[in-house]
């Protein structure tokens, strides 16, 4: 076997192109035969000595979001990119535990998953590594990498690249990524171990949901219409029940919430869990998705937890979306100190339910044929995704959840002093002891006594504490906040065991039988042990006899209620239907149950020859019959049932009115007036003509063209000096003629019986462009005795102005 038998596959391919390249790369050990995974072939790749370039940043190995640490079991997108104009022909990526050489199977950290088989494959002689499928020029590749399980510690992702005839490998720099394991944060993963809860009593919480999904914060493709949060559904529950979790599959209830925003099925699933659930959490839907808190208060709900049901989960759909949601899964509200968490604040990013393959908010329904696991959305899922970021940054949260403890009930077993907020929230507070505390000093209740400092019969001390909540008068001193008293170890006191403080009896359990005489029980617990630490001798359980339905005989049996009737066996005409019930308890004497458990009766469906029409769904409405204004639109459906079954009288077509934007109306003008006389009697002058606006343009119609035109006029040349007497006489006659015409206009403008003043000047145009209005007035100057009242009125004229477009 030649020396090239152990070299990584990409280098072999390059050597086949140019033998000179093979001399630039060497290994520290010489194999005697072809190497496989078991004989450390991967370690030889890692010990390859090729030319390094410190600080060489044309190539970069990136992990999605650039995390400094990894979550155990989480999947990340790993990208190898080249900065323009650089490129690479081949590559190798491998993940190793910190300090390992790659010679053993357990040296590798996590595992890779191929995204594009045309670009990437696992290395033949080193299966934990990924390499190129074919050597060619490329600027980036992508693979998935799943982090190792919890307890794996730190690790290193390493990449080598082949560019032209040079192989680069960096132990430090942009082709190497160091990460260490980190603890799971709230909402990041639902694979964290669930511990048993040691808290006592119950706690009451309020959960508030603050939607932060708005066009301002998430502008890309934001749906401006129908954006909303669906009704919120969730529960406080035990660790034996999982509503949803990352890495799990969606139940039917989760699928209905994720795709349709309907909480009905999810609530049904929750209530079927019985004692595994303590409280069902429900909040109304929010339309639109975001409004200021000054306009609409954030939705909230209250729920309770206890020692066995101390987890809280909820979810709500982002609408519209394929199957995207936000929520919490198995949030633990029990502390390691056997108390209840005071407050949890968590920013939420969307997650994919794995039931629909759409990639945008308003993608059409595209059912995922093989359901996928629930996973958080990332910024590198799809280029068309509204959350896509080519740099692979973190998604901006779309919501925030706040859980606050508002009360505690029952005896609490944690002895850690509360803060002020905790104390105010408690429901069942201890009765205050009588002391000489001034009224101006406001304290919390005393904490329970601590254990005695002495474990023997020597005298010791025990302590209790309280907190000063407020000092209303600074001039009045407040007493101490700690109290001590002597004590001895367990069994050293002669005090009677009756000093035990017991809780109230809980309610009786159901009777052990459903017919006749049985037994029932009830319990209580020790609220406070004797001060000397001795055990309590008072009973914590009681039993009692009970009788259920004393009239029932040993031969009688107990049955359930009747179930619903089945559907009729016939689709038309006469058929049969039935219903059943079950035997809950057979007769005590072993005989057969005599009660009926099955009922059958006839049912009549419509006559077969009058079977209702079978029709297809209505088609979409057609386009409106007009392009503007009022019109009609239609929709149709077709008959599916055979004609032989009877005549179908259902409508197969519907027509309704439709209204589109008003049709544009063009400007309408009057005819031009005659040209006026020339304004000069000699020399150069001008004359004008005009036309009025009969109808202004509306709804985008053509604007009005010009309404005034002017053109030049030229009369004979003016003679110098005063002119001849004949000329002076002719000018005088023209002036008198003009005055006569003006007087005639005034007379014609007068109303019968009135003498009117001349028209006023036109007012300024109400608009500078786009069509405005001008006005002028004519008022009565004098009224003759013969004038009638209605005939002598002021007049007003209006005309269009500045009709040119803006």
mmCIF file of N, CA and C in Angstrom, residues 429-515:
data_model
loop_
_atom_site.group_PDB
_atom_site.id
_atom_site.type_symbol
_atom_site.label_atom_id
_atom_site.label_comp_id
_atom_site.label_asym_id
_atom_site.label_seq_id
_atom_site.Cartn_x
_atom_site.Cartn_y
_atom_site.Cartn_z
ATOM 1 N N UNK A 429 -51.690 33.802 57.188
ATOM 2 C CA UNK A 429 -50.655 34.332 58.066
ATOM 3 C C UNK A 429 -50.911 33.853 59.497
ATOM 4 N N UNK A 430 -49.815 33.621 60.192
ATOM 5 C CA UNK A 430 -49.929 33.229 61.600
ATOM 6 C C UNK A 430 -50.537 34.364 62.410
ATOM 7 N N UNK A 431 -51.269 33.981 63.459
ATOM 8 C CA UNK A 431 -51.798 35.017 64.345
ATOM 9 C C UNK A 431 -50.646 35.706 65.063
ATOM 10 N N UNK A 432 -50.736 37.018 65.128
ATOM 11 C CA UNK A 432 -49.664 37.791 65.753
ATOM 12 C C UNK A 432 -49.680 37.583 67.263
ATOM 13 N N UNK A 433 -48.497 37.399 67.794
ATOM 14 C CA UNK A 433 -48.384 37.248 69.233
ATOM 15 C C UNK A 433 -48.509 38.608 69.904
ATOM 16 N N UNK A 434 -49.030 38.579 71.114
ATOM 17 C CA UNK A 434 -49.175 39.823 71.856
ATOM 18 C C UNK A 434 -47.805 40.256 72.360
ATOM 19 N N UNK A 435 -47.404 41.457 72.052
ATOM 20 C CA UNK A 435 -46.156 42.002 72.557
ATOM 21 C C UNK A 435 -46.321 43.507 72.679
ATOM 22 N N UNK A 436 -45.251 44.131 73.064
ATOM 23 C CA UNK A 436 -45.297 45.579 73.280
ATOM 24 C C UNK A 436 -44.750 46.340 72.075
ATOM 25 N N UNK A 437 -44.899 45.789 70.894
ATOM 26 C CA UNK A 437 -44.402 46.455 69.696
ATOM 27 C C UNK A 437 -45.198 47.728 69.439
ATOM 28 N N UNK A 438 -44.528 48.896 69.279
ATOM 29 C CA UNK A 438 -45.264 50.139 68.991
ATOM 30 C C UNK A 438 -46.079 50.006 67.704
ATOM 31 N N UNK A 439 -47.195 50.726 67.650
ATOM 32 C CA UNK A 439 -48.051 50.668 66.468
ATOM 33 C C UNK A 439 -47.370 51.259 65.239
ATOM 34 N N UNK A 440 -46.335 52.077 65.482
ATOM 35 C CA UNK A 440 -45.640 52.705 64.345
ATOM 36 C C UNK A 440 -44.631 51.770 63.696
ATOM 37 N N UNK A 441 -44.429 50.562 64.250
ATOM 38 C CA UNK A 441 -43.493 49.584 63.687
ATOM 39 C C UNK A 441 -44.299 48.438 63.072
ATOM 40 N N UNK A 442 -44.128 48.244 61.785
ATOM 41 C CA UNK A 442 -44.864 47.207 61.068
ATOM 42 C C UNK A 442 -43.909 46.057 60.758
ATOM 43 N N UNK A 443 -44.234 44.868 61.342
ATOM 44 C CA UNK A 443 -43.372 43.698 61.182
ATOM 45 C C UNK A 443 -44.073 42.608 60.391
ATOM 46 N N UNK A 444 -43.253 41.687 59.866
ATOM 47 C CA UNK A 444 -43.805 40.436 59.329
ATOM 48 C C UNK A 444 -44.083 39.495 60.496
ATOM 49 N N UNK A 445 -44.724 38.347 60.213
ATOM 50 C CA UNK A 445 -44.903 37.334 61.251
ATOM 51 C C UNK A 445 -43.558 36.715 61.597
ATOM 52 N N UNK A 446 -43.498 36.152 62.799
ATOM 53 C CA UNK A 446 -42.282 35.436 63.193
ATOM 54 C C UNK A 446 -42.115 34.201 62.326
ATOM 55 N N UNK A 447 -40.885 33.902 61.964
ATOM 56 C CA UNK A 447 -40.610 32.656 61.255
ATOM 57 C C UNK A 447 -40.715 31.494 62.244
ATOM 58 N N UNK A 448 -40.832 30.232 61.755
ATOM 59 C CA UNK A 448 -40.808 29.093 62.696
ATOM 60 C C UNK A 448 -39.481 29.060 63.453
ATOM 61 N N UNK A 449 -39.521 28.426 64.655
ATOM 62 C CA UNK A 449 -38.289 28.296 65.435
ATOM 63 C C UNK A 449 -37.295 27.426 64.690
ATOM 64 N N UNK A 450 -36.035 27.799 64.760
ATOM 65 C CA UNK A 450 -34.987 26.988 64.149
ATOM 66 C C UNK A 450 -34.736 25.752 65.001
ATOM 67 N N UNK A 451 -33.954 24.813 64.488
ATOM 68 C CA UNK A 451 -33.571 23.649 65.278
ATOM 69 C C UNK A 451 -32.687 24.095 66.435
ATOM 70 N N UNK A 452 -32.708 23.312 67.500
ATOM 71 C CA UNK A 452 -31.913 23.658 68.685
ATOM 72 C C UNK A 452 -30.427 23.531 68.362
ATOM 73 N N UNK A 453 -29.646 24.445 68.918
ATOM 74 C CA UNK A 453 -28.202 24.429 68.660
ATOM 75 C C UNK A 453 -27.513 23.271 69.368
ATOM 76 N N UNK A 454 -28.218 22.641 70.320
ATOM 77 C CA UNK A 454 -27.655 21.514 71.059
ATOM 78 C C UNK A 454 -28.360 20.242 70.622
ATOM 79 N N UNK A 455 -27.565 19.213 70.333
ATOM 80 C CA UNK A 455 -28.134 17.917 69.974
ATOM 81 C C UNK A 455 -28.175 16.976 71.167
ATOM 82 N N UNK A 456 -27.687 17.451 72.339
ATOM 83 C CA UNK A 456 -27.682 16.631 73.561
ATOM 84 C C UNK A 456 -28.587 17.282 74.578
ATOM 85 N N UNK A 457 -28.497 16.816 75.821
ATOM 86 C CA UNK A 457 -29.337 17.384 76.879
ATOM 87 C C UNK A 457 -28.708 18.619 77.500
ATOM 88 N N UNK A 458 -27.563 19.043 76.972
ATOM 89 C CA UNK A 458 -27.013 20.320 77.384
ATOM 90 C C UNK A 458 -27.891 21.434 76.824
ATOM 91 N N UNK A 459 -27.967 22.512 77.575
ATOM 92 C CA UNK A 459 -28.809 23.612 77.115
ATOM 93 C C UNK A 459 -28.199 24.289 75.889
ATOM 94 N N UNK A 460 -29.079 24.611 74.962
ATOM 95 C CA UNK A 460 -28.665 25.349 73.779
ATOM 96 C C UNK A 460 -29.641 26.484 73.489
ATOM 97 N N UNK A 461 -29.594 27.008 72.290
ATOM 98 C CA UNK A 461 -30.495 28.088 71.904
ATOM 99 C C UNK A 461 -31.154 27.751 70.562
ATOM 100 N N UNK A 462 -32.319 28.297 70.393
ATOM 101 C CA UNK A 462 -32.950 28.282 69.081
ATOM 102 C C UNK A 462 -33.431 29.695 68.762
ATOM 103 N N UNK A 463 -33.632 29.979 67.494
ATOM 104 C CA UNK A 463 -33.882 31.349 67.062
ATOM 105 C C UNK A 463 -35.079 31.404 66.121
ATOM 106 N N UNK A 464 -35.757 32.525 66.152
ATOM 107 C CA UNK A 464 -36.749 32.851 65.149
ATOM 108 C C UNK A 464 -36.532 34.308 64.740
ATOM 109 N N UNK A 465 -37.015 34.708 63.576
ATOM 110 C CA UNK A 465 -36.796 36.069 63.088
ATOM 111 C C UNK A 465 -38.041 36.621 62.416
ATOM 112 N N UNK A 466 -38.044 37.936 62.304
ATOM 113 C CA UNK A 466 -39.094 38.641 61.575
ATOM 114 C C UNK A 466 -38.450 39.829 60.863
ATOM 115 N N UNK A 467 -39.179 40.434 59.952
ATOM 116 C CA UNK A 467 -38.631 41.550 59.177
ATOM 117 C C UNK A 467 -39.399 42.823 59.485
ATOM 118 N N UNK A 468 -38.656 43.936 59.571
ATOM 119 C CA UNK A 468 -39.266 45.255 59.754
ATOM 120 C C UNK A 468 -39.722 45.737 58.385
ATOM 121 N N UNK A 469 -41.027 45.803 58.180
ATOM 122 C CA UNK A 469 -41.569 46.190 56.883
ATOM 123 C C UNK A 469 -41.673 47.707 56.738
ATOM 124 N N UNK A 470 -41.997 48.405 57.832
ATOM 125 C CA UNK A 470 -42.141 49.865 57.758
ATOM 126 C C UNK A 470 -41.993 50.456 59.151
ATOM 127 N N UNK A 471 -41.365 51.655 59.254
ATOM 128 C CA UNK A 471 -41.230 52.404 60.495
ATOM 129 C C UNK A 471 -41.881 53.772 60.275
ATOM 130 N N UNK A 472 -43.134 53.904 60.755
ATOM 131 C CA UNK A 472 -43.933 55.075 60.441
ATOM 132 C C UNK A 472 -43.461 56.321 61.186
ATOM 133 N N UNK A 473 -42.832 56.152 62.328
ATOM 134 C CA UNK A 473 -42.339 57.301 63.111
ATOM 135 C C UNK A 473 -40.893 57.020 63.486
ATOM 136 N N UNK A 474 -39.962 57.764 62.858
ATOM 137 C CA UNK A 474 -38.538 57.501 63.088
ATOM 138 C C UNK A 474 -38.100 57.848 64.496
ATOM 139 N N UNK A 475 -38.880 58.667 65.196
ATOM 140 C CA UNK A 475 -38.506 59.048 66.569
ATOM 141 C C UNK A 475 -38.825 57.945 67.570
ATOM 142 N N UNK A 476 -39.647 56.983 67.183
ATOM 143 C CA UNK A 476 -40.003 55.877 68.074
ATOM 144 C C UNK A 476 -39.183 54.662 67.668
ATOM 145 N N UNK A 477 -38.294 54.148 68.553
ATOM 146 C CA UNK A 477 -37.457 53.001 68.178
ATOM 147 C C UNK A 477 -38.290 51.738 68.022
ATOM 148 N N UNK A 478 -37.870 50.873 67.099
ATOM 149 C CA UNK A 478 -38.554 49.605 66.864
ATOM 150 C C UNK A 478 -37.766 48.485 67.538
ATOM 151 N N UNK A 479 -38.463 47.536 68.183
ATOM 152 C CA UNK A 479 -37.783 46.430 68.878
ATOM 153 C C UNK A 479 -37.022 45.547 67.907
ATOM 154 N N UNK A 480 -36.403 44.519 68.507
ATOM 155 C CA UNK A 480 -35.517 43.628 67.759
ATOM 156 C C UNK A 480 -36.291 42.822 66.724
ATOM 157 N N UNK A 481 -35.536 42.283 65.746
ATOM 158 C CA UNK A 481 -36.135 41.439 64.706
ATOM 159 C C UNK A 481 -35.741 39.967 64.883
ATOM 160 N N UNK A 482 -34.967 39.658 65.947
ATOM 161 C CA UNK A 482 -34.597 38.274 66.233
ATOM 162 C C UNK A 482 -34.971 37.941 67.670
ATOM 163 N N UNK A 483 -35.355 36.682 67.909
ATOM 164 C CA UNK A 483 -35.777 36.242 69.232
ATOM 165 C C UNK A 483 -35.094 34.918 69.533
ATOM 166 N N UNK A 484 -34.543 34.768 70.742
ATOM 167 C CA UNK A 484 -33.841 33.553 71.134
ATOM 168 C C UNK A 484 -34.482 32.987 72.397
ATOM 169 N N UNK A 485 -34.426 31.661 72.549
ATOM 170 C CA UNK A 485 -34.878 31.035 73.799
ATOM 171 C C UNK A 485 -34.081 29.762 74.004
ATOM 172 N N UNK A 486 -33.962 29.354 75.283
ATOM 173 C CA UNK A 486 -33.176 28.153 75.572
ATOM 174 C C UNK A 486 -33.903 26.900 75.090
ATOM 175 N N UNK A 487 -33.125 25.862 74.823
ATOM 176 C CA UNK A 487 -33.696 24.596 74.366
ATOM 177 C C UNK A 487 -32.694 23.496 74.639
ATOM 178 N N UNK A 488 -33.184 22.243 74.517
ATOM 179 C CA UNK A 488 -32.320 21.071 74.663
ATOM 180 C C UNK A 488 -32.562 20.154 73.474
ATOM 181 N N UNK A 489 -31.673 19.176 73.348
ATOM 182 C CA UNK A 489 -31.790 18.252 72.245
ATOM 183 C C UNK A 489 -33.031 17.380 72.362
ATOM 184 N N UNK A 490 -33.331 16.594 71.344
ATOM 185 C CA UNK A 490 -34.521 15.735 71.345
ATOM 186 C C UNK A 490 -34.501 14.740 72.503
ATOM 187 N N UNK A 491 -35.674 14.563 73.134
ATOM 188 C CA UNK A 491 -35.828 13.581 74.206
ATOM 189 C C UNK A 491 -35.361 14.052 75.558
ATOM 190 N N UNK A 492 -34.963 15.310 75.705
ATOM 191 C CA UNK A 492 -34.435 15.797 76.967
ATOM 192 C C UNK A 492 -35.475 16.565 77.778
ATOM 193 N N UNK A 493 -36.721 16.642 77.331
ATOM 194 C CA UNK A 493 -37.735 17.411 78.037
ATOM 195 C C UNK A 493 -38.846 16.484 78.492
ATOM 196 N N UNK A 494 -39.403 16.772 79.645
ATOM 197 C CA UNK A 494 -40.508 15.980 80.180
ATOM 198 C C UNK A 494 -41.849 16.519 79.718
ATOM 199 N N UNK A 495 -41.816 17.483 78.842
ATOM 200 C CA UNK A 495 -43.046 18.111 78.389
ATOM 201 C C UNK A 495 -43.919 17.097 77.664
ATOM 202 N N UNK A 496 -45.222 17.148 77.888
ATOM 203 C CA UNK A 496 -46.141 16.178 77.307
ATOM 204 C C UNK A 496 -46.198 16.320 75.794
ATOM 205 N N UNK A 497 -46.466 15.184 75.126
ATOM 206 C CA UNK A 497 -46.518 15.205 73.668
ATOM 207 C C UNK A 497 -47.693 15.989 73.125
ATOM 208 N N UNK A 498 -48.620 16.382 74.035
ATOM 209 C CA UNK A 498 -49.787 17.135 73.564
ATOM 210 C C UNK A 498 -49.421 18.524 73.062
ATOM 211 N N UNK A 499 -48.164 18.903 73.226
ATOM 212 C CA UNK A 499 -47.752 20.195 72.687
ATOM 213 C C UNK A 499 -47.632 20.157 71.164
ATOM 214 N N UNK A 500 -47.830 18.965 70.574
ATOM 215 C CA UNK A 500 -47.849 18.902 69.107
ATOM 216 C C UNK A 500 -48.955 19.810 68.566
ATOM 217 N N UNK A 501 -48.658 20.506 67.494
ATOM 218 C CA UNK A 501 -49.681 21.322 66.817
ATOM 219 C C UNK A 501 -50.068 20.588 65.538
ATOM 220 N N UNK A 502 -51.365 20.195 65.479
ATOM 221 C CA UNK A 502 -51.848 19.410 64.351
ATOM 222 C C UNK A 502 -52.688 20.279 63.417
ATOM 223 N N UNK A 503 -52.712 19.884 62.142
ATOM 224 C CA UNK A 503 -53.578 20.554 61.171
ATOM 225 C C UNK A 503 -55.012 20.094 61.370
ATOM 226 N N UNK A 504 -55.944 20.751 60.695
ATOM 227 C CA UNK A 504 -57.321 20.285 60.703
ATOM 228 C C UNK A 504 -57.416 18.999 59.885
ATOM 229 N N UNK A 505 -58.461 18.169 60.235
ATOM 230 C CA UNK A 505 -58.690 16.954 59.451
ATOM 231 C C UNK A 505 -59.111 17.338 58.031
ATOM 232 N N UNK A 506 -58.553 16.632 57.030
ATOM 233 C CA UNK A 506 -59.019 16.854 55.664
ATOM 234 C C UNK A 506 -60.338 16.116 55.483
ATOM 235 N N UNK A 507 -61.027 16.328 54.388
ATOM 236 C CA UNK A 507 -62.338 15.711 54.185
ATOM 237 C C UNK A 507 -62.213 14.199 54.068
ATOM 238 N N UNK A 508 -63.332 13.498 54.382
ATOM 239 C CA UNK A 508 -63.348 12.032 54.315
ATOM 240 C C UNK A 508 -63.149 11.569 52.872
ATOM 241 N N UNK A 509 -62.482 10.460 52.720
ATOM 242 C CA UNK A 509 -62.331 9.862 51.397
ATOM 243 C C UNK A 509 -63.653 9.237 50.964
ATOM 244 N N UNK A 510 -63.854 8.929 49.641
ATOM 245 C CA UNK A 510 -65.080 8.228 49.231
ATOM 246 C C UNK A 510 -65.183 6.876 49.916
ATOM 247 N N UNK A 511 -66.405 6.411 50.056
ATOM 248 C CA UNK A 511 -66.639 5.106 50.665
ATOM 249 C C UNK A 511 -65.998 4.024 49.804
ATOM 250 N N UNK A 512 -65.510 2.959 50.457
ATOM 251 C CA UNK A 512 -64.774 1.916 49.743
ATOM 252 C C UNK A 512 -65.679 1.040 48.888
ATOM 253 N N UNK A 513 -67.009 1.157 49.071
ATOM 254 C CA UNK A 513 -67.936 0.372 48.260
ATOM 255 C C UNK A 513 -68.956 1.315 47.658
ATOM 256 N N UNK A 514 -69.614 0.826 46.609
ATOM 257 C CA UNK A 514 -70.678 1.609 45.987
ATOM 258 C C UNK A 514 -72.053 1.070 46.342
ATOM 259 N N UNK A 515 -72.079 -0.002 47.093
ATOM 260 C CA UNK A 515 -73.357 -0.584 47.508
ATOM 261 C C UNK A 515 -73.154 -1.272 48.848
#
